[in-house]
Structures are given as structure tokens and as C-alpha cells.
Tab-separated table of C-alpha atoms and ligand atoms in Angstrom:
chain	number	residue	atom	x	y	z
A	7	UNK	CA	-16.657	23.982	-50.817
A	8	UNK	CA	-15.213	23.182	-47.446
A	9	UNK	CA	-14.594	19.549	-46.777
A	10	UNK	CA	-14.357	18.137	-43.338
A	11	UNK	CA	-12.098	15.192	-43.483
A	12	UNK	CA	-13.524	12.180	-41.770
A	13	UNK	CA	-11.084	10.389	-39.485
A	14	UNK	CA	-12.469	7.057	-38.407
A	15	UNK	CA	-11.470	6.122	-34.908
A	16	UNK	CA	-8.835	3.467	-35.230
A	17	UNK	CA	-9.838	0.594	-33.043
A	18	UNK	CA	-7.415	-2.175	-32.262
A	19	UNK	CA	-8.497	-5.732	-33.049
A	20	UNK	CA	-10.315	-7.581	-30.326
A	21	UNK	CA	-7.964	-9.263	-27.927
A	22	UNK	CA	-8.249	-13.003	-27.667
A	23	UNK	CA	-7.280	-13.450	-24.042
A	24	UNK	CA	-10.219	-14.140	-21.686
A	25	UNK	CA	-8.102	-13.763	-18.535
A	26	UNK	CA	-6.899	-10.324	-19.629
A	27	UNK	CA	-10.411	-9.209	-20.599
A	28	UNK	CA	-11.678	-10.349	-17.195
A	29	UNK	CA	-8.821	-8.574	-15.421
A	30	UNK	CA	-9.564	-5.306	-17.236
A	31	UNK	CA	-13.263	-5.529	-16.348
A	32	UNK	CA	-12.470	-6.380	-12.747
A	33	UNK	CA	-9.973	-3.527	-12.432
A	34	UNK	CA	-12.409	-1.065	-14.008
A	35	UNK	CA	-15.176	-1.923	-11.537
A	36	UNK	CA	-12.767	-2.380	-8.636
A	37	UNK	CA	-11.462	1.159	-9.041
A	38	UNK	CA	-14.934	2.404	-8.301
A	39	UNK	CA	-15.028	0.438	-5.054
A	40	UNK	CA	-11.781	2.015	-4.056
A	41	UNK	CA	-13.005	5.495	-4.927
A	42	UNK	CA	-16.324	4.994	-3.118
A	43	UNK	CA	-14.689	3.453	-0.120
A	44	UNK	CA	-12.701	6.627	0.378
A	45	UNK	CA	-15.762	8.812	0.474
A	46	UNK	CA	-16.325	7.323	3.917
A	47	UNK	CA	-13.056	8.115	5.636
A	48	UNK	CA	-12.658	11.440	3.869
A	49	UNK	CA	-16.105	12.471	5.049
A	50	UNK	CA	-15.685	11.159	8.550
A	51	UNK	CA	-12.347	12.772	9.298
A	52	UNK	CA	-13.204	15.981	10.999
A	53	UNK	CA	-10.118	17.157	12.785
A	54	UNK	CA	-7.214	15.904	10.704
A	55	UNK	CA	-7.052	18.190	7.694
A	56	UNK	CA	-3.884	16.795	6.130
A	57	UNK	CA	-5.167	13.270	6.500
A	58	UNK	CA	-8.389	14.307	4.865
A	59	UNK	CA	-6.459	15.839	1.987
A	60	UNK	CA	-4.374	12.712	1.506
A	61	UNK	CA	-7.430	10.480	1.443
A	62	UNK	CA	-9.181	12.800	-1.026
A	63	UNK	CA	-6.120	12.632	-3.257
A	64	UNK	CA	-6.198	8.831	-3.177
A	65	UNK	CA	-9.871	8.904	-4.115
A	66	UNK	CA	-9.008	11.169	-7.059
A	67	UNK	CA	-6.246	8.764	-8.102
A	68	UNK	CA	-8.768	5.916	-8.196
A	69	UNK	CA	-11.175	7.823	-10.441
A	70	UNK	CA	-8.255	8.595	-12.728
A	71	UNK	CA	-7.317	4.895	-12.796
A	72	UNK	CA	-10.888	4.052	-13.728
A	73	UNK	CA	-10.699	6.495	-16.632
A	74	UNK	CA	-7.390	5.010	-17.783
A	75	UNK	CA	-8.681	1.443	-17.622
A	76	UNK	CA	-11.792	2.521	-19.551
A	77	UNK	CA	-9.563	4.029	-22.235
A	78	UNK	CA	-7.778	0.688	-22.580
A	79	UNK	CA	-11.071	-1.194	-22.732
A	80	UNK	CA	-12.502	1.165	-25.358
A	81	UNK	CA	-9.362	0.755	-27.418
A	82	UNK	CA	-9.949	-2.990	-27.643
A	83	UNK	CA	-13.734	-2.787	-27.817
A	84	UNK	CA	-14.231	-4.364	-24.389
A	85	UNK	CA	-17.417	-3.427	-22.550
A	86	UNK	CA	-17.645	-3.210	-18.755
A	87	UNK	CA	-19.183	-6.140	-16.927
A	88	UNK	CA	-22.617	-5.290	-15.517
A	89	UNK	CA	-22.174	-7.910	-12.822
A	90	UNK	CA	-18.830	-6.497	-11.631
A	91	UNK	CA	-20.227	-2.973	-11.705
A	92	UNK	CA	-23.128	-3.904	-9.419
A	93	UNK	CA	-21.083	-6.146	-7.177
A	94	UNK	CA	-18.224	-3.696	-6.635
A	95	UNK	CA	-20.586	-0.754	-6.324
A	96	UNK	CA	-22.321	-2.458	-3.389
A	97	UNK	CA	-19.056	-3.476	-1.757
A	98	UNK	CA	-17.751	0.082	-2.079
A	99	UNK	CA	-20.896	1.556	-0.549
A	100	UNK	CA	-20.791	-0.837	2.394
A	101	UNK	CA	-17.106	-0.198	3.094
A	102	UNK	CA	-17.649	3.553	2.663
A	103	UNK	CA	-20.571	3.658	5.074
A	104	UNK	CA	-18.876	1.429	7.626
A	105	UNK	CA	-16.218	4.078	8.035
A	106	UNK	CA	-18.717	6.273	9.844
A	107	UNK	CA	-19.591	3.526	12.273
A	108	UNK	CA	-16.468	1.652	13.224
A	109	UNK	CA	-13.799	4.312	13.427
A	110	UNK	CA	-10.576	4.723	11.550
A	111	UNK	CA	-8.671	1.521	12.069
A	112	UNK	CA	-10.890	-0.927	10.213
A	113	UNK	CA	-11.525	1.077	7.039
A	114	UNK	CA	-7.856	1.989	6.792
A	115	UNK	CA	-6.853	-1.598	7.362
A	116	UNK	CA	-9.184	-2.982	4.707
A	117	UNK	CA	-8.356	-0.254	2.239
A	118	UNK	CA	-4.675	-0.958	2.739
A	119	UNK	CA	-5.330	-4.628	2.099
A	120	UNK	CA	-7.339	-3.760	-1.002
A	121	UNK	CA	-4.548	-1.523	-2.300
A	122	UNK	CA	-2.048	-4.280	-1.671
A	123	UNK	CA	-3.973	-6.536	-4.051
A	124	UNK	CA	-4.430	-3.784	-6.634
A	125	UNK	CA	-0.679	-3.277	-7.005
A	126	UNK	CA	-0.218	-6.585	-8.764
A	127	UNK	CA	-3.425	-6.235	-10.744
A	128	UNK	CA	-1.661	-3.748	-13.026
A	129	UNK	CA	1.632	-5.626	-13.253
A	130	UNK	CA	-0.197	-8.881	-14.006
A	131	UNK	CA	-2.162	-6.973	-16.647
A	132	UNK	CA	1.165	-5.937	-18.137
A	133	UNK	CA	2.271	-9.591	-18.257
A	134	UNK	CA	-0.965	-10.573	-19.957
A	135	UNK	CA	-0.532	-7.888	-22.610
A	136	UNK	CA	3.025	-9.121	-23.138
A	137	UNK	CA	1.654	-12.621	-23.761
A	138	UNK	CA	-0.087	-11.058	-26.765
A	139	UNK	CA	3.059	-9.193	-27.769
A	140	UNK	CA	1.538	-5.851	-26.743
A	141	UNK	CA	3.912	-3.511	-24.909
A	142	UNK	CA	2.180	-0.199	-25.730
A	143	UNK	CA	0.603	0.099	-22.295
A	144	UNK	CA	3.632	-0.687	-20.145
A	145	UNK	CA	4.124	2.870	-19.027
A	146	UNK	CA	0.586	3.548	-17.829
A	147	UNK	CA	0.282	0.123	-16.185
A	148	UNK	CA	3.596	0.638	-14.399
A	149	UNK	CA	2.467	4.070	-13.260
A	150	UNK	CA	-0.847	2.767	-11.922
A	151	UNK	CA	0.762	-0.199	-10.159
A	152	UNK	CA	3.277	2.065	-8.436
A	153	UNK	CA	0.508	4.479	-7.453
A	154	UNK	CA	-1.398	1.615	-5.796
A	155	UNK	CA	1.776	0.783	-3.903
A	156	UNK	CA	1.953	4.370	-2.640
A	157	UNK	CA	-1.651	4.054	-1.478
A	158	UNK	CA	-0.871	0.797	0.303
A	159	UNK	CA	2.142	2.307	2.064
A	160	UNK	CA	0.098	5.346	3.095
A	161	UNK	CA	-2.618	3.282	4.766
A	162	UNK	CA	-0.065	1.052	6.361
A	163	UNK	CA	1.733	4.044	7.854
A	164	UNK	CA	-1.543	5.385	9.249
A	165	UNK	CA	-2.313	2.257	11.255
A	166	UNK	CA	1.126	0.868	12.058
A	167	UNK	CA	0.932	1.735	15.759
A	168	UNK	CA	-2.641	0.600	16.291
A	169	UNK	CA	-2.969	-2.110	18.927
A	170	UNK	CA	-5.405	-4.057	16.743
A	171	UNK	CA	-2.946	-4.426	13.889
A	172	UNK	CA	-1.123	-7.640	14.919
A	173	UNK	CA	-4.421	-9.487	15.399
A	174	UNK	CA	-5.893	-8.254	12.117
A	175	UNK	CA	-2.680	-9.075	10.338
A	176	UNK	CA	-2.910	-12.673	11.504
A	177	UNK	CA	-6.574	-13.071	10.594
A	178	UNK	CA	-6.692	-11.175	7.284
A	179	UNK	CA	-3.154	-11.819	6.036
A	180	UNK	CA	-2.152	-8.244	5.456
A	181	UNK	CA	0.072	-5.931	7.498
A	182	UNK	CA	3.697	-4.891	7.921
A	183	UNK	CA	4.906	-8.478	7.733
A	184	UNK	CA	2.516	-9.797	5.116
A	185	UNK	CA	2.515	-7.714	1.984
A	186	UNK	CA	0.776	-9.356	-0.951
A	187	UNK	CA	3.162	-8.001	-3.589
A	188	UNK	CA	6.882	-7.682	-4.211
A	189	UNK	CA	6.961	-3.991	-5.162
A	190	UNK	CA	9.261	-1.947	-2.924
A	191	UNK	CA	8.979	1.848	-3.142
A	192	UNK	CA	12.387	2.270	-1.519
A	193	UNK	CA	14.094	0.532	-4.410
A	194	UNK	CA	11.676	0.864	-7.264
A	195	UNK	CA	12.592	-0.942	-10.448
A	196	UNK	CA	12.579	1.133	-13.632
A	197	UNK	CA	10.041	0.289	-16.313
A	198	UNK	CA	12.028	-2.324	-18.281
A	199	UNK	CA	12.751	-4.337	-15.135
A	200	UNK	CA	9.260	-3.988	-13.735
A	201	UNK	CA	8.319	-7.028	-15.807
A	202	UNK	CA	9.644	-9.119	-12.971
A	203	UNK	CA	7.125	-7.759	-10.480
A	204	UNK	CA	4.217	-9.925	-9.375
A	205	UNK	CA	5.272	-13.041	-11.223
A	206	UNK	CA	3.950	-15.174	-8.392
A	207	UNK	CA	0.554	-13.455	-8.503
A	208	UNK	CA	-0.463	-14.662	-11.919
A	209	UNK	CA	-3.591	-16.392	-10.695
A	210	UNK	CA	-4.671	-13.049	-9.218
B	3	FE2	FE1	-6.480	2.404	-8.342
B	4	FE2	FE1	-5.315	2.660	-4.995
């Protein structure tokens, strides 16, 4: 008789770290905002094909991040937060739709600002895991954090010459002179040293 061996899914023990659990839930739902928000600009860019392609790629990256974060949550038996899902879904829809109305500068500016915050989300997550002695996820968290940095730099480059930028930078605290993270793509730290990123963003 043929036996099918039963392999139970090995689930890691629940993590006792409320701030980390909250950060995972927030990142999971936040990735959907980012992905939704891009539906706007990608759809509203008619003439600039390369720009459209770049924005589509960023949207894809965000869905992939959401899948990765979900994998981490499943591993530790953490369920998504219904409240964050609804809240971020609505924010994403509003930002996405606004792109059709107010032109390119504002959505790109706010998405750049959003990306800027997301960079540290993954490095702070890494620190939190380290507090529990867990280093298994360093690589994926590093990869996602760096990817968010690439997104931030992209949006920044797209609006750097816009006349509105200096004013928005002053009001909303994001722009060429006010970056909310200490990750520099020009001199990226390798994985072992990336622990030192975002140490001042721990309350994030
Ligand atoms: Fe992301
Ligand atoms: Fe991103």
C-alpha cells in the first residue's frame, strides 16, 4: 500500500513582541496602499511610456513586498489587522484617484514621502527581530528596505526640478534636503553592517 507521508507545517512559536507584531501588520497593510496608489499615476500617464513602465514596476514591487510580509506573518501565526486593512485601503484609493485630478507633482511627491518612511520600516523590523535573537529574515528585510530606497530616489528624481518642490519640502518635511532615513544608495552598506541603518527611527 502506498503511504503518503504527512509533513506538518512547522510553525515558529508566537513572537512575544507587540511592537514587532504591530509593525508587521502595518507594513502588510501599508504595502497595499503603496500598490494602490500607483494604479493612479500608472493609469494617468499617457505619453511617457518609460515612466509608466517604471511606475508599474514599483507597483509590482509593492505587491511582492506584501506577499513577503505575509509569509513572515504566517510563519509566526500573526493575522492581518482588519483595521489597518480598511484604513490603508481607503488611503490608497484616495491617493490613487487624486492622481487623475491634480497632476503629476503631488502624487509623486507624496509617494516619495511614503517610500521614504517605508525604507526604515524594514530596517526597524530587522532590529526588532534581533531583539528576539532572530536573524533569519535579515536578507529579505535588507532587500525590501533597499528596494524602498530605490523607489524613494526614483520619485525624488522625477520631481526634483518642479517649482513646487521647495514649498512642499518645507511644509511636509520631505525632499532633497530632508530625507527621513539614513540609507544611501551611492554607498550602500552590505548586509552585516546594515544593522546600523535607521537606529534613530525606532519609534517609527
Ligand atoms: Fe514596499
Ligand atoms: Fe516602495
